[in-house]
mmCIF file of C-alpha atoms in Angstrom:
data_model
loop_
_atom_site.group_PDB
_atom_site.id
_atom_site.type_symbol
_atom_site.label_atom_id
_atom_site.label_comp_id
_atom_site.label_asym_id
_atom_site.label_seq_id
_atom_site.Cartn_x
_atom_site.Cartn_y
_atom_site.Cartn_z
ATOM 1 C CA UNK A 1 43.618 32.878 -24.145
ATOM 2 C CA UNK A 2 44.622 35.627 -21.929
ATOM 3 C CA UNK A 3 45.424 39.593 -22.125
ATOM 4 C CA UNK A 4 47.772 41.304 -19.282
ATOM 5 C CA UNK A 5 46.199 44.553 -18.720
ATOM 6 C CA UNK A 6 43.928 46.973 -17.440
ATOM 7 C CA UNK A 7 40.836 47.988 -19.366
ATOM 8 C CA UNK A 8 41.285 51.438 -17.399
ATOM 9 C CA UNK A 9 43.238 51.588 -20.633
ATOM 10 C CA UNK A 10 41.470 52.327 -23.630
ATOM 11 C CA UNK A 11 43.913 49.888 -25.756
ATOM 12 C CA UNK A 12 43.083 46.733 -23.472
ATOM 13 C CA UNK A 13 39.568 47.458 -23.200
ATOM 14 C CA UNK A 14 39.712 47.382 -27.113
ATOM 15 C CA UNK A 15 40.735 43.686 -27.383
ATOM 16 C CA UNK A 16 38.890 42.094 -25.023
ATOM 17 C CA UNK A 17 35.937 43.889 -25.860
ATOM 18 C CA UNK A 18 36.940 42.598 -29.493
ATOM 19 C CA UNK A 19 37.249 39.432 -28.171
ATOM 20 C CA UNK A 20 34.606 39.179 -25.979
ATOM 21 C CA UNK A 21 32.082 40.344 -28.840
ATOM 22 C CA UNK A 22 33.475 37.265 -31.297
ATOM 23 C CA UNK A 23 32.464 34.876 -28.984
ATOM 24 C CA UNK A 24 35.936 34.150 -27.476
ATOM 25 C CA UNK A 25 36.508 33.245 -23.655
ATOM 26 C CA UNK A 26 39.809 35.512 -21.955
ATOM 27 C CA UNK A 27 41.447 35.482 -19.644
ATOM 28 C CA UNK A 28 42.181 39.257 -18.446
ATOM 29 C CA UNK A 29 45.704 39.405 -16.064
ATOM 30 C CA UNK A 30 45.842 42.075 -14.271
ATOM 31 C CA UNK A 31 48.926 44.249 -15.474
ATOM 32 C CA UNK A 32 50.431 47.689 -15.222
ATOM 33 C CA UNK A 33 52.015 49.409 -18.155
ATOM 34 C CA UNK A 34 55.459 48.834 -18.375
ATOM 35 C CA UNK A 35 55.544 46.296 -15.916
ATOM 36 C CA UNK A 36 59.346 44.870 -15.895
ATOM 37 C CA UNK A 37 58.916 41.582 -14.912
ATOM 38 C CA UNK A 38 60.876 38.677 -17.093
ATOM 39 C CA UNK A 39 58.053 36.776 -17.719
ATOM 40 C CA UNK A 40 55.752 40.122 -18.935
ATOM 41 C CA UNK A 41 58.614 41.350 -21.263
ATOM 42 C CA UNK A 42 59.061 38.136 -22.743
ATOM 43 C CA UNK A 43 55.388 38.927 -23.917
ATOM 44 C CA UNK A 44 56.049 41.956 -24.296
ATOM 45 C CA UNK A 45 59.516 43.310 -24.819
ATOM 46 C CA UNK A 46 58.792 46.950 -24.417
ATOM 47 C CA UNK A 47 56.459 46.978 -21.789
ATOM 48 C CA UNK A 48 53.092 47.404 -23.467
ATOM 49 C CA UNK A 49 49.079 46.770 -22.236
ATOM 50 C CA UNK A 50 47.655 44.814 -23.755
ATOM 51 C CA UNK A 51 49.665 41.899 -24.589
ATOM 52 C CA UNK A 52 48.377 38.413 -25.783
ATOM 53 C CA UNK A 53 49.497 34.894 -24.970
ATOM 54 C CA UNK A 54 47.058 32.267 -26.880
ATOM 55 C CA UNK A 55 48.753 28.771 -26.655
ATOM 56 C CA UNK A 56 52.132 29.015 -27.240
ATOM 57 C CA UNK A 57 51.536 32.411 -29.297
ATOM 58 C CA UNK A 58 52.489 35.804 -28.342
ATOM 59 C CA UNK A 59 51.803 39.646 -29.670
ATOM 60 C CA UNK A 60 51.830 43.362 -27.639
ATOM 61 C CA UNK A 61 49.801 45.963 -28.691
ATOM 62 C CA UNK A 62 45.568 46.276 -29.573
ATOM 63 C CA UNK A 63 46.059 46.920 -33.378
ATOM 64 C CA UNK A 64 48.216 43.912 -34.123
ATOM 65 C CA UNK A 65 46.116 41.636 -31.803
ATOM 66 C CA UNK A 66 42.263 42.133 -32.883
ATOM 67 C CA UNK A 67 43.741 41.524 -36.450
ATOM 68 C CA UNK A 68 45.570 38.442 -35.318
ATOM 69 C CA UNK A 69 42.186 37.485 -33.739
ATOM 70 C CA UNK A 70 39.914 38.440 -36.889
ATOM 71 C CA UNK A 71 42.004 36.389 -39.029
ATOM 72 C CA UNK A 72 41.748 33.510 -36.476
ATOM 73 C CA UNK A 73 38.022 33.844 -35.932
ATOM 74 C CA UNK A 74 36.882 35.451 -38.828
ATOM 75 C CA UNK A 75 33.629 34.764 -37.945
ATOM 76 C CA UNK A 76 31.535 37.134 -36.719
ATOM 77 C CA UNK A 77 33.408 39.791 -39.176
ATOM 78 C CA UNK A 78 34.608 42.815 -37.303
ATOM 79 C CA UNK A 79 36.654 44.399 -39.202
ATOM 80 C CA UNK A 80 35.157 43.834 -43.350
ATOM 81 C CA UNK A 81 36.514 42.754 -46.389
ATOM 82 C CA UNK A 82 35.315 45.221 -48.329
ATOM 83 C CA UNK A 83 38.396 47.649 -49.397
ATOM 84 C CA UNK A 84 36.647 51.128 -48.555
ATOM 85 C CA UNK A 85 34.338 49.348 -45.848
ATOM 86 C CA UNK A 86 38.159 48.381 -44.236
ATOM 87 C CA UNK A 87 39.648 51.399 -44.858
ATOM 88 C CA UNK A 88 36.942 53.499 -43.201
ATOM 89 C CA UNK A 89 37.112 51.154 -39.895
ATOM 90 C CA UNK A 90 41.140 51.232 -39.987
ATOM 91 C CA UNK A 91 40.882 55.182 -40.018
ATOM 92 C CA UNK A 92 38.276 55.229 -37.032
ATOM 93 C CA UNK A 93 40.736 52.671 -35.042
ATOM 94 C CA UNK A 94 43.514 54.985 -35.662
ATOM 95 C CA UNK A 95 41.548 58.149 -34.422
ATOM 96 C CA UNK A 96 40.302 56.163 -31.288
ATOM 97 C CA UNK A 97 43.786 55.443 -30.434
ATOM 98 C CA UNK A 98 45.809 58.446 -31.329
ATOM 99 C CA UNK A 99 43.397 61.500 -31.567
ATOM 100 C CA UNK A 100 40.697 60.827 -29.459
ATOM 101 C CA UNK A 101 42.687 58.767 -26.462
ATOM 102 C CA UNK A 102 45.254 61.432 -27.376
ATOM 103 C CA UNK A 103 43.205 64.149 -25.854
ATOM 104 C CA UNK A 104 41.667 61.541 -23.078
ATOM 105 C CA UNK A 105 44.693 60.723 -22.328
ATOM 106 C CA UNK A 106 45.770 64.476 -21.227
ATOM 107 C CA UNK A 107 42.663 64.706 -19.099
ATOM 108 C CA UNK A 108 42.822 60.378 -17.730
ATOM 109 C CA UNK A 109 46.513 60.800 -16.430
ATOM 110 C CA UNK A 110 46.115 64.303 -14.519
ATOM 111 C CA UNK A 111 42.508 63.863 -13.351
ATOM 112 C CA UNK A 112 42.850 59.820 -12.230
ATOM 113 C CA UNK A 113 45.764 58.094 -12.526
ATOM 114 C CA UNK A 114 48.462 60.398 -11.446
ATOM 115 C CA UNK A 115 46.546 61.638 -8.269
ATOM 116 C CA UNK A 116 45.064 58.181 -7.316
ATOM 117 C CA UNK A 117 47.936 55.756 -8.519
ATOM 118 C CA UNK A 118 50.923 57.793 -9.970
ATOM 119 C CA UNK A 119 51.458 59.360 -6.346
ATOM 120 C CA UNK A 120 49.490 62.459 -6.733
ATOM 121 C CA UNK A 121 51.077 63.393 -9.749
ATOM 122 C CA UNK A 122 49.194 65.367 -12.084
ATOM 123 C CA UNK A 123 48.759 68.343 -13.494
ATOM 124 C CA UNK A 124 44.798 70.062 -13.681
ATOM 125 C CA UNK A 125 45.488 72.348 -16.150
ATOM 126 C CA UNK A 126 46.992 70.587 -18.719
ATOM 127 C CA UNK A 127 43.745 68.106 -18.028
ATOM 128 C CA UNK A 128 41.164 71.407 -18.250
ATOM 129 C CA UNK A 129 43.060 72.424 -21.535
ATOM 130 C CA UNK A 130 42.751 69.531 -22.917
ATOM 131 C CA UNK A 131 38.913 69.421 -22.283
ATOM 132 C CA UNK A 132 38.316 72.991 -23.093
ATOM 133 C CA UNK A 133 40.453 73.687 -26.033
ATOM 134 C CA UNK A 134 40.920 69.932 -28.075
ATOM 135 C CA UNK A 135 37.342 67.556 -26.533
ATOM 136 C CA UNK A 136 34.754 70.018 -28.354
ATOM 137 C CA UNK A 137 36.089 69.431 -31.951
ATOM 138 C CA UNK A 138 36.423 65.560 -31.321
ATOM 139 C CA UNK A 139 33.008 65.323 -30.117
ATOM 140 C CA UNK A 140 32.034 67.800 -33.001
ATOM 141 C CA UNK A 141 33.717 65.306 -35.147
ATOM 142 C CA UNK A 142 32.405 62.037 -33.998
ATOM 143 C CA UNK A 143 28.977 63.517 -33.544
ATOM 144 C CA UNK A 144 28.902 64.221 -37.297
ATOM 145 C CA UNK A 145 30.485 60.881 -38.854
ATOM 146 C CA UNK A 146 27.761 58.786 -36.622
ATOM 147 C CA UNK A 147 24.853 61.122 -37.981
ATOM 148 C CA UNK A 148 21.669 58.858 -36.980
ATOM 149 C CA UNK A 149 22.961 55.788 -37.510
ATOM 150 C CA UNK A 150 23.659 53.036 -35.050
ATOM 151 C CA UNK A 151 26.915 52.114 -36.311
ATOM 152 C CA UNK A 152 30.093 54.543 -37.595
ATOM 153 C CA UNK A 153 30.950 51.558 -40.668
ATOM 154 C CA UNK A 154 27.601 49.675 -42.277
ATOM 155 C CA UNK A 155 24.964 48.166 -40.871
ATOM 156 C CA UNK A 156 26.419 46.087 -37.713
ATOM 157 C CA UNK A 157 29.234 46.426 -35.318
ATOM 158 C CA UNK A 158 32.972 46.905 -36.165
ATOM 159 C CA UNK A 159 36.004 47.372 -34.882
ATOM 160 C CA UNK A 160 35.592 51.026 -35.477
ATOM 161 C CA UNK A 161 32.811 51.038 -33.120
ATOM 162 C CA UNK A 162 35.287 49.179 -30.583
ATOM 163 C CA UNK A 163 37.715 50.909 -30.945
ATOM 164 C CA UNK A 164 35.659 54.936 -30.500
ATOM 165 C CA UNK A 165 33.436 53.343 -27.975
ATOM 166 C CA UNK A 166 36.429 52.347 -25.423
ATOM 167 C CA UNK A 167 38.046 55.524 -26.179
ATOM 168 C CA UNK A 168 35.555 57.618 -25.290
ATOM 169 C CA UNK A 169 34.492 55.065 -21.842
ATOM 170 C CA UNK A 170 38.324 55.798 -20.936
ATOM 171 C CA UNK A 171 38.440 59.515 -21.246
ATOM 172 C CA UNK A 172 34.571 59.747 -19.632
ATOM 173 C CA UNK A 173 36.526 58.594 -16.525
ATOM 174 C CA UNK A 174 37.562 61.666 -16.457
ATOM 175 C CA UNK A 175 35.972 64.731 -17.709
ATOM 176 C CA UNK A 176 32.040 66.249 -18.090
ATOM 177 C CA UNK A 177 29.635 63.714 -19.519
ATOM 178 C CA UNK A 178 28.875 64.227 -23.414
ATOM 179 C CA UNK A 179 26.086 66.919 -23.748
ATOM 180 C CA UNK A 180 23.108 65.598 -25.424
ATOM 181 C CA UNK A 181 22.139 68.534 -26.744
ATOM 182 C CA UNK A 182 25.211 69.663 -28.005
ATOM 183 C CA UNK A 183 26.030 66.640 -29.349
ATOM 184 C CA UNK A 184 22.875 64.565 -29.464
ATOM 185 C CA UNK A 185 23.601 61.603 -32.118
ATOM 186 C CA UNK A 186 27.557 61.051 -30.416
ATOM 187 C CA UNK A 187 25.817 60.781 -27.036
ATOM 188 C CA UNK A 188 23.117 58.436 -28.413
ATOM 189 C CA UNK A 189 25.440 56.132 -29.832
ATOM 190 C CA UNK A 190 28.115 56.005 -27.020
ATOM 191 C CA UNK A 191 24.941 55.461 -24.334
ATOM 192 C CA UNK A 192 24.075 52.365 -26.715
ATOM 193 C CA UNK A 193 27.390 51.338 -27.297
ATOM 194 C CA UNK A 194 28.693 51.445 -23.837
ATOM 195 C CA UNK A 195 25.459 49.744 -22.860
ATOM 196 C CA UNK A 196 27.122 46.570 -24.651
ATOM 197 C CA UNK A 197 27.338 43.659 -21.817
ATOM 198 C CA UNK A 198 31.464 43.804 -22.970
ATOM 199 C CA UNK A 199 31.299 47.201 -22.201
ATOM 200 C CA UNK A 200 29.239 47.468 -19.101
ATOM 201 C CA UNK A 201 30.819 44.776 -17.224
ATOM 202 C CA UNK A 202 34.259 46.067 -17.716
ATOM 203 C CA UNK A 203 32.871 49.855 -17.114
ATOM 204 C CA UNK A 204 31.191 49.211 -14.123
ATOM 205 C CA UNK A 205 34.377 47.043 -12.275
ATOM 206 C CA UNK A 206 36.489 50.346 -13.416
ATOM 207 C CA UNK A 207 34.401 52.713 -11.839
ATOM 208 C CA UNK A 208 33.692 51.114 -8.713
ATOM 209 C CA UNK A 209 37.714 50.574 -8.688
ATOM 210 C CA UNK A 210 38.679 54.293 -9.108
ATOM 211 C CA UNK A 211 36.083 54.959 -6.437
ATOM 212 C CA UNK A 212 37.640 52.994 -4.550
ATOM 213 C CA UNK A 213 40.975 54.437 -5.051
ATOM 214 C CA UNK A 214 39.475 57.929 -4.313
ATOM 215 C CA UNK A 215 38.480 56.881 -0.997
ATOM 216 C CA UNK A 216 41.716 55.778 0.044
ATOM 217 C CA UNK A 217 43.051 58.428 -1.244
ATOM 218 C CA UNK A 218 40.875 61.083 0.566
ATOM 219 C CA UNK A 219 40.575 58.812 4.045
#
């Protein structure tokens, strides 16, 4: 099985972490986001990371592919079949990747990826905006719905934990560390979370990677 991408990106970080936490060996091919190549777009026709190829099957996009891959190996359960159990993880997916990435995405592209890959572009203060007026009430937020439990949905690991957890490890990239004692329970959970072996391996190779780019950016 294998997913183009980088896990830079919050939405392929998602599915093979998913993937990597049923058990499932991938593949991870290195792939930029709207990469135009004929054999990427007939993956995936608009351009999107991640995208799947598993035998002869095909899918774009993290939503649609963990739930092709939890109805495939439903076994260990990651997203539940309990309705209000489901619809609570669903809801935290959805807030990973539009509310929370939607503010780390403000401060990822003008703080990282512009300046080291996008040819210095970038804009700071749309990135310090976004971290001063949007990041306190989504850490606020997430700080309150974890409360001093380990996991956001029941009693083990979810998608919704997934999904928040690579969120948050893309935006950290680029903005302050999550105060402790601001937000004590959010920055338990995400030092646990992140802590994962999924997590950490992927983490580590895209920090030493951006340092990288920062060096040959600044030599």
């Amino acid at each position: 099985m294998k997913i183009y991408g980088s896990t830079i990106s919050p939405f392929v970080r998602k599915a093979v972490v998913f993937a990597e936490e049923k058990g499932l060996a991938v593949e991870l091919v290195p792939t930029a986001p709207g990469d135009t190549s004929p054999a990427f777009r007939a993956i995936s026709p608009f351009g999107q990371i991640p995208a799947l190829v598993d035998g002869d099957y095909t899918l774009a996009d993290s939503t649609a592919i963990v739930t092709y891959l939890e109805a495939k190996h439903p076994e260990p359960a990651l997203i539940p079949a309990d309705p209000q159990a489901r619809g609570r993880v669903i809801w935290f997916d959805e807030l990973a990747d539009t509310i929370v990435f939607g503010v780390g995405r403000a401060m990822l592209f003008n703080r990282v990826v512009g300046p080291l890959f996008r040819g210095g572009a970038g804009d700071a203060a749309v990135a310090d905006a976004a971290e001063r007026d949007q990041w306190p009430a989504i850490l606020a937020y997430v700080n309150g719905a974890i409360g001093g439990r380990a996991f956001l949905v029941g009693d083990t690991l979810t998608l919704a934990d997934i999904a928040i957890a690579s969120a948050f490890g893309s935006a950290l990239h680029a903005c302050a560390p999550v105060d402790a004692a601001a937000y004590p329970d959010l920055a338990r959970y995400l030092d646990a979370m992140l802590a994962r072996p999924a997590f950490a391996t992927r983490l580590a190779g895209e920090r030493a990677f951006i340092q990288r780019a920062r060096e040959k950016v600044s030599a």
